Amino acid sequence: MTEMTASVTAARPPSDITKRSLPASLIIHALLIAASLLMVYPLLWMVSASVRPETEIFSSTSLIPSSIDFSSYARGWVGLDVSFGRFFWNSLVISLLVVAGNVIACSLTAFAFARLRFAGRNFWFAIMLGTLMIPYHVTLIPQYVLFLNLGWVNTILPLVVPKFLASDAFFIFLMVQFFRGIPRELDEAAMMDGCSAWRIYWKIMLPLSLPVLATAAIFSFIWTWDDFFGPLIYLNDMNTYTIQLGLRTFVDSTSASDWGGLFAMSTLTLVPVFFFFLFFQRLLIEGIATTGMKR
Amino acid sequence: MSNAMRTPAGAINVERYQGAVAEGRFRRLWNANAPGYLFLLPWLIGFFGLTLGPALISLYLSFTDFDMLQSPRWVGMANYVRIATADPKFSAAMHVTLTYVVFSVPFKLTFALLVAMALNRGLRGLTFYRAIFYLPSLLGGSVAIAVLWRQLFASDGLVNAALSQVGIEGPSWISHPNYSIYTLVALSVWQFGSPMIIFLAGLRQIPQDMYEAASLDGASKFRQFYKITLPLLTPVIFFNAVVQTIDAFKAFTPAFIISGGTGGPINSTLFYTLYLYQEAFGNFRMGYASALAWILVLIIAVFTAFSFLTSRYWVHYDD
């Protein structure tokens, strides 16, 4: 762990805080605050539009509504034949299963690559890294045909089962990096005492790896929650829709008529991601900084 | 040493001996390697069943006509020939995607670097700013943001409302073929947060005393940036550029939502992946779509190889 994050968390010398002149620092702060406002303005506007009276949505660029009215939420929630509650539930089930799949399967794979010796390890590791570079478009169509023939289309299986087969090589790589930082003496000593590989994985490795497991879990959740392409292809029955598909259907069905409801439901789909962000900001940012995850 | 070795050579004994050795070797091999392969089992199944197998099949399908109803019909290079010579939508998609890559990546990286440098000064409130700038990157891939963006740049949307306050009458950005792609570029640039965080991490690696020495020697801030920051940051710049470019080639959701899945107006937001999706799941031309997928892989591979080859002329690693 320390090896990976040292560069990020290393404190800078306090000297350069004190060295700068006050005016320069004020200018920088003013610029940064202005830029921050610009960045979050669209988001705040959307939240504010969701509680505005319908007639007022497009009349002002201001963020503060003249009166607060939550009726858009009630209207949007039941705006389709299937309620948003169903979409939320579907998204939640898929996301949690993906989290479980990624954490279990990727940690098993990463443990083998990082800590076990076996013939062909380097070969398979190179192959695994190679799969990181293959865009999913290449496997998309045969996978679709496969899942269609298995009768899995319109179920959550095509979105979930591959994760239990460690299909997210990125998380394997992340965990390998982490596992390698854990002192070798630990499992060597355990091995001497006759500990099986499974016990070492379960009793030593996993408990010491909670930070990286949490990072992988949180990113898995957010990316799955936000995923649009997978559900678009595999889920065609509205009862199986995820929140993203539900929202897109809502856009199509209301087009310009119910903007309040649309912004209300849009806001709701962002809420879980926003809370994850609020609580796990440090983990997310360290994850990005140390590994260069995209998004 | 076993007894078998010491007994005089007799057919039965030798066989027994060899059998014992073979069994021992097998057991040793098994004991040494089984745990590793057992742990790898889920991944191995996934690799053969979901990656290697499908990739090979997709390569095969790219030489066929396949509509999912009848079995694939071999057509040789026909799909590729048509892509190269007789498909205006392919060239439109290529043009849109390249425009997107060429405009979004440099702007995004420039913003990311500028903001990272502003933040890398031991400012108070660093965590707060960093969080605010990163937030759009995290939310950006979702449908809700694409919906919001569609409203922002609609003819009666927020951007034009703001412009009208300073007396400018803005066009209908989303539905004008000349502008629509740039609203998507803007959306991508707005999400500069994750390259910014990687830049921040990179900036922290630069030893502070280099700047102190440079300013003692009278080097201006600009010169320090040009002579110290930029060269030492080239590995990070390179990394960010490659990752963001590959990502931009694969963009899908915003274009799909903003154009309602059509890639319009007049194919002006027909991203490559959107075209691929239309061919595969709209027109059920699975063979043709497979060929499109392989062309995309080829383009990304050529781009990546080119980046790595040229990188040795401008990327500095200190080793």
XYZ file of C-alpha atoms in Angstrom:
614
model
C 0.000 0.000 0.000
C 2.528 2.484 1.199
C 4.592 2.081 -1.904
C 1.673 3.002 -4.116
C 0.213 5.916 -2.314
C 3.350 7.419 -0.877
C 3.739 9.745 -3.805
C 0.217 11.011 -3.447
C -0.121 11.442 0.245
C 3.405 12.672 0.911
C 3.075 16.008 2.614
C 4.759 18.887 0.931
C 7.152 20.966 2.968
C 5.196 23.640 4.819
C 7.704 26.274 3.702
C 6.033 27.018 0.390
C 2.703 27.825 1.989
C 4.187 30.695 3.886
C 6.429 31.957 1.135
C 3.798 33.316 -1.220
C 2.522 36.854 -1.028
C -1.039 37.502 0.090
C -2.319 39.222 -3.103
C -1.075 36.416 -5.354
C -2.803 33.863 -3.205
C -6.045 35.874 -3.204
C -6.029 36.042 -6.995
C -5.527 32.294 -7.269
C -8.359 31.654 -4.832
C -10.667 34.023 -6.704
C -9.914 32.285 -10.003
C -10.371 28.829 -8.524
C -13.657 29.765 -6.888
C -14.941 31.233 -10.143
C -13.909 28.089 -12.010
C -15.497 25.842 -9.361
C -18.766 27.713 -9.668
C -18.727 27.313 -13.412
C -18.079 23.593 -12.997
C -20.948 22.890 -10.625
C -23.391 25.461 -11.973
C -25.085 23.062 -14.441
C -25.504 20.465 -11.689
C -26.936 22.928 -9.204
C -29.211 24.326 -11.871
C -30.561 20.866 -12.583
C -31.302 20.224 -8.912
C -32.949 23.605 -8.626
C -34.993 23.011 -11.809
C -36.292 19.792 -10.286
C -37.965 21.651 -7.404
C -39.114 24.687 -9.358
C -42.713 25.265 -10.390
C -43.030 24.017 -13.987
C -43.674 27.469 -15.474
C -40.457 28.849 -14.059
C -37.934 26.298 -15.347
C -36.791 28.105 -18.446
C -37.540 31.655 -17.449
C -34.444 32.186 -15.341
C -30.808 31.234 -15.153
C -30.840 31.809 -11.420
C -30.248 28.923 -9.055
C -32.785 29.937 -6.448
C -36.398 29.002 -7.185
C -39.149 31.425 -6.184
C -40.939 28.626 -4.388
C -40.047 25.021 -3.714
C -42.306 22.388 -5.150
C -41.575 18.682 -5.031
C -44.446 17.636 -7.268
C -42.047 16.975 -10.163
C -40.623 14.078 -8.178
C -44.010 12.500 -7.587
C -44.976 12.987 -11.237
C -41.702 11.685 -12.634
C -41.614 8.645 -10.353
C -44.748 7.206 -11.963
C -44.278 8.833 -15.366
C -43.819 5.521 -17.185
C -45.767 2.263 -17.170
C -43.198 0.886 -14.772
C -42.295 3.099 -11.839
C -38.793 4.360 -11.138
C -38.813 2.282 -7.973
C -38.499 -0.807 -10.157
C -35.590 0.701 -12.119
C -33.807 1.660 -8.920
C -34.237 -1.850 -7.560
C -32.926 -3.436 -10.783
C -29.908 -1.148 -10.825
C -29.223 -1.831 -7.180
C -29.350 -5.618 -7.607
C -27.094 -5.561 -10.662
C -24.623 -3.139 -9.099
C -24.319 -5.101 -5.854
C -23.839 -8.389 -7.697
C -21.194 -6.812 -9.912
C -19.412 -5.502 -6.835
C -19.427 -8.988 -5.304
C -18.279 -10.579 -8.562
C -15.453 -8.140 -9.133
C -14.178 -8.259 -5.576
C -14.252 -12.051 -5.303
C -13.054 -13.088 -8.747
C -10.466 -10.343 -9.250
C -8.939 -10.858 -5.806
C -8.601 -14.619 -6.418
C -6.887 -13.983 -9.737
C -4.701 -11.241 -8.381
C -3.658 -13.397 -5.437
C -2.484 -16.131 -7.802
C -0.493 -13.688 -9.906
C 0.994 -11.756 -7.011
C 1.732 -14.459 -4.439
C 1.689 -17.973 -5.832
C 4.408 -19.658 -7.844
C 3.300 -21.925 -10.648
C 4.463 -22.880 -14.107
C 3.325 -20.401 -16.739
C 2.552 -17.608 -14.316
C 4.396 -14.936 -16.252
C 2.813 -16.064 -19.501
C -0.719 -15.802 -18.133
C 0.040 -12.528 -16.451
C 1.190 -11.047 -19.753
C -1.987 -12.334 -21.406
C -4.077 -10.766 -18.658
C -2.374 -7.406 -19.159
C -2.951 -7.768 -22.892
C -6.699 -8.089 -22.368
C -6.669 -4.638 -20.775
C -6.036 -3.184 -24.206
C -8.776 -4.965 -26.114
C -11.802 -2.723 -26.625
C -15.033 -4.476 -25.702
C -16.381 -3.904 -29.213
C -14.336 -6.826 -30.457
C -16.008 -9.378 -28.219
C -19.385 -7.663 -28.153
C -21.193 -9.434 -30.979
C -20.117 -13.046 -30.307
C -20.844 -12.501 -26.616
C -24.288 -11.239 -27.520
C -24.934 -14.271 -29.716
C -23.690 -16.532 -26.928
C -25.920 -14.970 -24.273
C -28.862 -14.943 -26.651
C -28.442 -18.675 -27.268
C -28.190 -19.313 -23.549
C -31.513 -17.502 -23.160
C -29.919 -14.831 -20.986
C -31.141 -11.776 -22.877
C -33.636 -9.798 -20.781
C -32.112 -11.152 -17.605
C -29.340 -9.645 -15.528
C -27.045 -12.609 -16.186
C -25.059 -11.158 -19.135
C -24.290 -8.088 -17.015
C -23.324 -10.007 -13.891
C -21.900 -13.449 -14.699
C -18.805 -12.192 -16.607
C -17.787 -10.253 -13.485
C -17.630 -13.505 -11.520
C -15.202 -14.703 -14.179
C -12.884 -11.762 -13.474
C -13.657 -10.001 -16.746
C -12.539 -6.624 -15.364
C -8.796 -7.041 -15.865
C -8.316 -3.536 -14.646
C -9.230 -4.434 -11.080
C -6.985 -7.508 -11.227
C -4.101 -5.261 -12.140
C -4.967 -2.836 -9.339
C -5.046 -5.654 -6.773
C -1.841 -7.291 -8.031
C -0.069 -3.993 -7.478
C -1.429 -3.791 -3.975
C -0.758 -7.406 -3.012
C 2.836 -7.106 -4.122
C 3.326 -4.348 -1.560
C 2.401 -6.615 1.350
C 5.521 -8.099 3.022
C 6.387 -11.558 1.698
C 7.514 -12.768 5.134
C 3.876 -12.941 6.185
C 2.777 -15.660 3.826
C 6.179 -17.361 3.733
C 5.983 -17.862 7.471
C 2.413 -19.070 7.188
C 3.428 -21.467 4.409
C 6.188 -22.866 6.651
C 3.606 -23.497 9.312
C 1.661 -25.539 6.803
C -0.955 -22.987 5.949
C -2.761 -23.706 2.678
C -2.849 -21.169 -0.128
C -6.548 -20.714 0.494
C -6.018 -19.878 4.178
C -3.281 -17.430 3.307
C -5.598 -15.727 0.834
C -8.549 -15.703 3.174
C -6.928 -15.072 6.543
C -3.920 -12.934 5.658
C -4.292 -11.306 2.289
C -7.912 -10.178 2.277
C -7.924 -8.591 5.747
C -4.785 -6.636 4.869
C -6.213 -5.528 1.553
C -9.386 -3.794 2.617
C -8.371 -0.431 1.119
C -7.873 -1.792 -2.384
C -10.937 -4.018 -2.135
C -12.992 -0.990 -1.099
C -11.631 1.086 -3.976
C -12.492 -1.647 -6.451
C -15.933 -2.102 -4.890
C -16.774 1.590 -5.018
C -15.648 2.063 -8.596
C -17.462 -1.126 -9.605
C -20.636 0.163 -8.070
C -20.469 3.616 -9.625
C -19.512 2.396 -13.095
C -22.208 -0.262 -13.092
C -24.808 2.163 -11.798
C -23.895 4.581 -14.612
C -23.532 1.941 -17.302
C -25.784 2.519 -20.256
C -24.395 0.424 -23.077
C -24.616 -3.018 -21.425
C -28.237 -2.667 -20.292
C -29.146 -1.054 -23.631
C -28.078 -4.203 -25.434
C -29.218 -6.903 -23.050
C -32.374 -5.532 -21.448
C -35.368 -4.933 -23.705
C -38.265 -5.572 -21.352
C -39.160 -2.491 -19.349
C -39.540 -4.540 -16.169
C -35.842 -5.383 -16.331
C -34.647 -1.838 -17.121
C -31.940 -0.222 -15.057
C -32.206 3.351 -13.895
C -30.215 4.630 -16.889
C -32.486 2.903 -19.390
C -35.538 4.096 -17.477
C -34.319 7.663 -17.624
C -33.595 7.435 -21.327
C -37.089 6.035 -21.974
C -38.510 8.866 -19.925
C -36.615 11.352 -22.118
C -38.064 9.782 -25.251
C -41.597 9.546 -23.954
C -41.915 13.030 -22.521
C -39.525 14.815 -24.906
C -40.342 18.444 -24.180
C -43.471 18.126 -22.119
C -42.386 17.339 -18.571
C -39.030 18.953 -17.949
C -39.630 19.161 -14.224
C -40.163 15.407 -13.962
C -37.182 14.745 -16.193
C -34.827 16.821 -14.063
C -36.273 15.336 -10.895
C -35.577 11.787 -12.086
C -32.166 12.791 -13.465
C -31.274 14.201 -10.069
C -32.389 11.004 -8.345
C -30.204 8.807 -10.563
C -27.183 10.870 -9.555
C -27.878 10.743 -5.815
C -26.207 7.378 -5.044
C -23.083 8.293 -7.013
C -22.959 11.637 -5.293
C -23.133 10.070 -1.849
C -20.415 7.583 -2.658
C -18.357 10.511 -3.800
C -19.056 12.419 -0.602
C -18.100 9.567 1.712
C -15.274 7.926 -0.202
C -13.704 10.883 -1.916
C -10.262 10.084 -0.554
C -10.317 6.485 -1.725
C -11.616 7.463 -5.153
C -9.028 10.168 -5.660
C -6.170 7.986 -4.458
C -7.396 5.248 -6.742
C -7.224 7.615 -9.693
C -3.920 9.158 -8.711
C -2.031 5.930 -8.121
C -3.331 3.904 -10.998
C -4.565 6.373 -13.572
C -8.015 4.894 -13.816
C -10.020 6.620 -16.448
C -13.178 8.659 -15.734
C 16.196 -43.449 -2.088
C 13.588 -46.103 -2.616
C 14.226 -49.809 -2.574
C 13.172 -50.046 -6.175
C 16.459 -48.463 -7.222
C 18.598 -51.022 -5.470
C 16.863 -54.137 -6.735
C 18.568 -55.764 -9.733
C 17.066 -54.790 -13.009
C 14.008 -56.880 -13.756
C 11.194 -55.918 -16.099
C 8.594 -55.696 -13.401
C 10.747 -53.793 -10.985
C 11.826 -51.247 -13.569
C 8.270 -50.626 -14.546
C 7.326 -50.221 -10.987
C 10.229 -47.897 -10.444
C 9.397 -45.775 -13.476
C 5.773 -45.771 -12.465
C 6.704 -44.543 -9.042
C 8.912 -41.805 -10.452
C 6.253 -40.710 -12.905
C 3.679 -40.687 -10.179
C 6.007 -38.754 -7.917
C 6.773 -36.231 -10.613
C 3.139 -35.822 -11.380
C 2.341 -35.329 -7.740
C 5.128 -32.817 -7.384
C 3.941 -30.932 -10.463
C 0.408 -31.044 -9.174
C 1.390 -29.913 -5.695
C 3.478 -27.072 -7.062
C 1.025 -25.771 -9.620
C -2.476 -26.767 -8.616
C -3.129 -23.964 -6.131
C -2.115 -21.325 -8.679
C -4.350 -22.752 -11.377
C -7.245 -23.289 -9.002
C -7.126 -19.638 -8.013
C -6.895 -18.679 -11.684
C -9.762 -20.919 -12.714
C -12.541 -18.301 -12.881
C -10.314 -15.956 -14.845
C -9.169 -18.725 -17.206
C -12.763 -19.689 -17.962
C -13.581 -16.030 -18.559
C -10.527 -15.509 -20.723
C -11.247 -18.432 -23.046
C -15.029 -18.167 -22.976
C -15.581 -14.444 -23.001
C -12.446 -12.901 -24.493
C -10.303 -15.144 -26.672
C -13.141 -17.259 -28.069
C -15.414 -14.312 -28.892
C -12.501 -12.327 -30.342
C -11.671 -15.153 -32.758
C -15.317 -15.625 -33.673
C -15.683 -11.895 -34.227
C -12.694 -11.974 -36.561
C -14.352 -14.796 -38.476
C -17.721 -13.001 -38.544
C -16.077 -9.933 -40.015
C -15.588 -11.935 -43.218
C -19.219 -12.986 -43.354
C -22.763 -11.809 -43.810
C -24.580 -12.568 -40.593
C -28.051 -11.416 -39.595
C -28.529 -13.771 -36.609
C -31.385 -15.576 -38.342
C -29.357 -17.580 -40.809
C -25.898 -18.960 -40.264
C -22.994 -16.733 -41.301
C -22.255 -16.654 -45.050
C -18.589 -16.239 -46.041
C -18.046 -13.119 -48.155
C -14.275 -12.765 -47.934
C -13.042 -9.196 -47.843
C -16.365 -7.729 -48.996
C -17.170 -6.019 -45.677
C -13.769 -4.396 -45.492
C -13.880 -3.357 -49.133
C -17.241 -1.752 -48.626
C -16.037 0.061 -45.495
C -13.028 1.397 -47.342
C -14.697 2.398 -50.570
C -18.469 2.557 -50.516
C -19.809 3.532 -47.115
C -20.498 7.257 -46.667
C -21.711 6.658 -43.103
C -18.374 5.096 -42.217
C -16.489 8.156 -43.436
C -18.972 10.411 -41.653
C -18.485 8.465 -38.417
C -14.723 8.541 -38.826
C -14.795 12.267 -39.428
C -17.003 12.932 -36.408
C -14.874 10.741 -34.154
C -11.582 12.260 -35.266
C -12.982 15.772 -34.835
C -14.054 14.812 -31.351
C -10.653 13.344 -30.481
C -8.680 16.239 -31.941
C -10.692 18.906 -30.141
C -11.610 17.284 -26.851
C -8.308 15.687 -25.820
C -5.950 18.701 -26.069
C -8.435 21.079 -24.414
C -9.189 18.621 -21.669
C -5.498 18.018 -20.932
C -4.681 21.722 -21.015
C -7.396 22.541 -18.499
C -6.391 19.595 -16.376
C -2.774 20.742 -16.277
C -3.577 24.419 -15.637
C -5.910 23.645 -12.756
C -3.528 21.056 -11.328
C -0.743 23.640 -11.327
C -2.960 26.219 -9.667
C -3.840 23.662 -7.003
C -0.287 22.473 -6.476
C 0.804 25.446 -4.429
C 0.019 24.347 -0.910
C -3.236 26.266 -1.044
C -5.726 26.133 1.741
C -8.840 24.273 0.683
C -7.024 22.002 -1.750
C -9.237 19.044 -0.888
C -12.340 21.089 -1.491
C -11.268 22.396 -4.901
C -9.978 19.010 -5.963
C -13.320 17.461 -5.078
C -15.332 20.080 -6.967
C -13.225 19.733 -10.105
C -13.351 15.965 -9.954
C -17.109 15.682 -9.427
C -18.128 16.168 -13.110
C -15.709 13.398 -14.152
C -17.412 10.985 -11.831
C -20.969 11.881 -12.805
C -20.210 12.572 -16.448
C -20.839 9.159 -17.961
C -24.432 8.940 -16.843
C -27.565 9.506 -18.852
C -28.683 12.289 -16.512
C -25.724 14.458 -17.463
C -26.328 13.898 -21.167
C -29.951 14.901 -20.635
C -28.834 17.993 -18.782
C -26.383 18.825 -21.551
C -29.073 18.516 -24.158
C -31.080 21.112 -22.262
C -28.104 23.423 -21.687
C -27.410 23.731 -25.398
C -30.988 23.628 -26.676
C -32.179 26.706 -28.552
C -34.094 27.883 -25.484
C -31.554 26.378 -23.104
C -29.415 27.796 -20.375
C -26.417 28.727 -22.528
C -28.506 30.817 -24.867
C -30.374 32.375 -21.950
C -27.029 33.451 -20.510
C -25.853 34.716 -23.911
C -29.023 36.727 -24.449
C -28.326 38.613 -21.239
C -25.252 40.062 -22.903
C -27.159 40.657 -26.127
C -26.046 37.653 -28.176
C -28.593 35.466 -29.860
C -27.136 31.984 -29.782
C -27.917 29.338 -32.391
C -29.654 26.091 -31.638
C -26.453 24.282 -30.775
C -27.802 20.756 -30.530
C -29.795 20.755 -33.747
C -27.301 22.581 -35.938
C -24.954 20.186 -37.765
C -22.053 22.637 -37.569
C -22.193 23.027 -33.802
C -23.639 19.830 -32.357
C -20.303 18.000 -32.159
C -18.776 20.863 -30.175
C -21.425 20.594 -27.474
C -20.151 17.042 -27.016
C -16.575 18.292 -27.016
C -17.575 20.759 -24.288
C -19.108 17.939 -22.274
C -15.875 15.975 -22.502
C -13.705 18.960 -21.570
C -15.957 19.644 -18.571
C -14.831 16.243 -17.280
C -11.153 17.118 -16.954
C -11.100 15.996 -13.317
C -9.441 12.620 -13.566
C -6.461 13.677 -15.727
C -6.164 16.652 -13.373
C -5.759 14.337 -10.385
C -3.101 12.336 -12.210
C -1.293 15.585 -13.078
C -1.460 16.637 -9.421
C 0.139 13.367 -8.375
C 2.821 13.874 -11.035
C 3.536 17.457 -10.010
C 4.142 16.328 -6.449
C 6.930 14.061 -7.607
C 8.974 16.989 -8.890
C 11.569 17.843 -6.253
C 10.904 21.263 -4.794
C 14.598 22.160 -4.578
C 14.875 22.213 -8.356
C 12.615 25.256 -8.383
C 14.501 26.835 -5.505
C 17.793 26.385 -7.315
C 16.279 27.759 -10.528
C 14.861 30.856 -8.883
C 18.187 31.496 -7.132
C 19.729 31.456 -10.594
C 17.172 34.043 -11.630
C 14.958 31.860 -13.849
C 11.516 33.358 -14.460
C 8.346 31.438 -13.566
C 7.690 30.832 -17.239
C 11.180 29.516 -17.780
C 10.858 27.284 -14.737
C 7.653 25.860 -16.171
C 9.220 25.332 -19.560
C 12.523 23.929 -18.352
C 11.537 21.987 -15.227
C 7.827 21.281 -14.916
C 7.075 20.355 -18.496
C 10.009 18.005 -19.159
C 9.632 16.228 -15.812
C 5.928 15.852 -16.388
C 6.194 14.323 -19.865
C 5.631 10.727 -18.674
C 2.363 11.796 -17.048
C 1.347 13.911 -20.035
C 2.030 10.940 -22.277
C 0.006 8.602 -20.094
C -2.952 10.996 -19.884
C -2.891 11.665 -23.615
C -2.935 7.990 -24.551
C -5.661 7.065 -22.053
C -7.882 10.019 -22.935
C -7.495 9.480 -26.669
C -8.408 5.799 -26.498
C -11.360 6.759 -24.327
C -12.465 9.419 -26.793
C -12.420 6.882 -29.638
C -14.831 4.768 -27.607
C -17.283 7.530 -26.568
C -20.902 6.470 -26.845
C -23.508 7.467 -24.247
C -23.586 11.273 -24.661
C -23.933 11.086 -28.438
C -26.601 8.423 -28.141
C -28.706 10.411 -25.660
C -28.222 13.832 -27.207
C -29.083 12.693 -30.722
C -31.753 10.240 -29.577
C -29.706 7.357 -30.949
C -29.653 8.713 -34.504
C -26.254 10.422 -34.630
C -28.026 13.390 -36.213
C -28.498 16.106 -37.283
C -27.148 14.911 -40.654
C -24.767 12.399 -39.029
C -22.958 15.240 -37.275
C -22.809 13.304 -33.996
C -22.537 9.832 -35.488
C -19.724 8.603 -33.275
C -17.941 5.496 -34.479
C -19.303 3.335 -31.675
C -22.799 4.671 -32.291
C -22.570 3.640 -35.948
C -21.300 0.231 -34.879
C -24.233 -0.110 -32.500
C -26.731 0.907 -35.208
C -25.325 -1.617 -37.669
C -25.236 -4.469 -35.152
C -28.382 -3.978 -33.101
C -30.463 -1.728 -35.359
C -29.903 -3.342 -38.762
C -28.652 -6.723 -37.507
C -25.682 -6.624 -39.846
C -23.527 -8.486 -37.369
C -20.805 -9.410 -39.851
C -20.434 -5.863 -41.055
C -20.431 -4.553 -37.467
C -17.695 -7.058 -36.586
C -15.592 -5.670 -39.414
C -16.235 -2.167 -38.062
C -15.104 -3.327 -34.632
C -11.864 -4.718 -36.008
C -11.199 -1.497 -37.905
C -11.612 0.362 -34.622
C -9.151 -1.975 -32.933
C -6.723 -1.432 -35.772
C -7.028 2.345 -35.517
C -6.517 2.300 -31.755
C -3.576 -0.085 -32.106
C -1.914 2.056 -34.783
C -2.462 5.165 -32.729
C -1.040 3.543 -29.589
C 1.971 2.129 -31.413
C 2.610 5.517 -33.008
C 2.422 7.229 -29.606
C 4.881 4.814 -28.086
C 7.277 5.082 -31.004
C 7.323 8.881 -31.002
C 7.354 9.036 -27.208
C 11.084 8.367 -26.996
C 11.711 11.689 -28.675
C 9.803 13.768 -26.169
C 9.068 11.735 -23.052
C 11.800 11.881 -20.409
C 12.192 9.107 -17.924
C 14.903 9.596 -15.366
C 16.628 6.282 -15.036
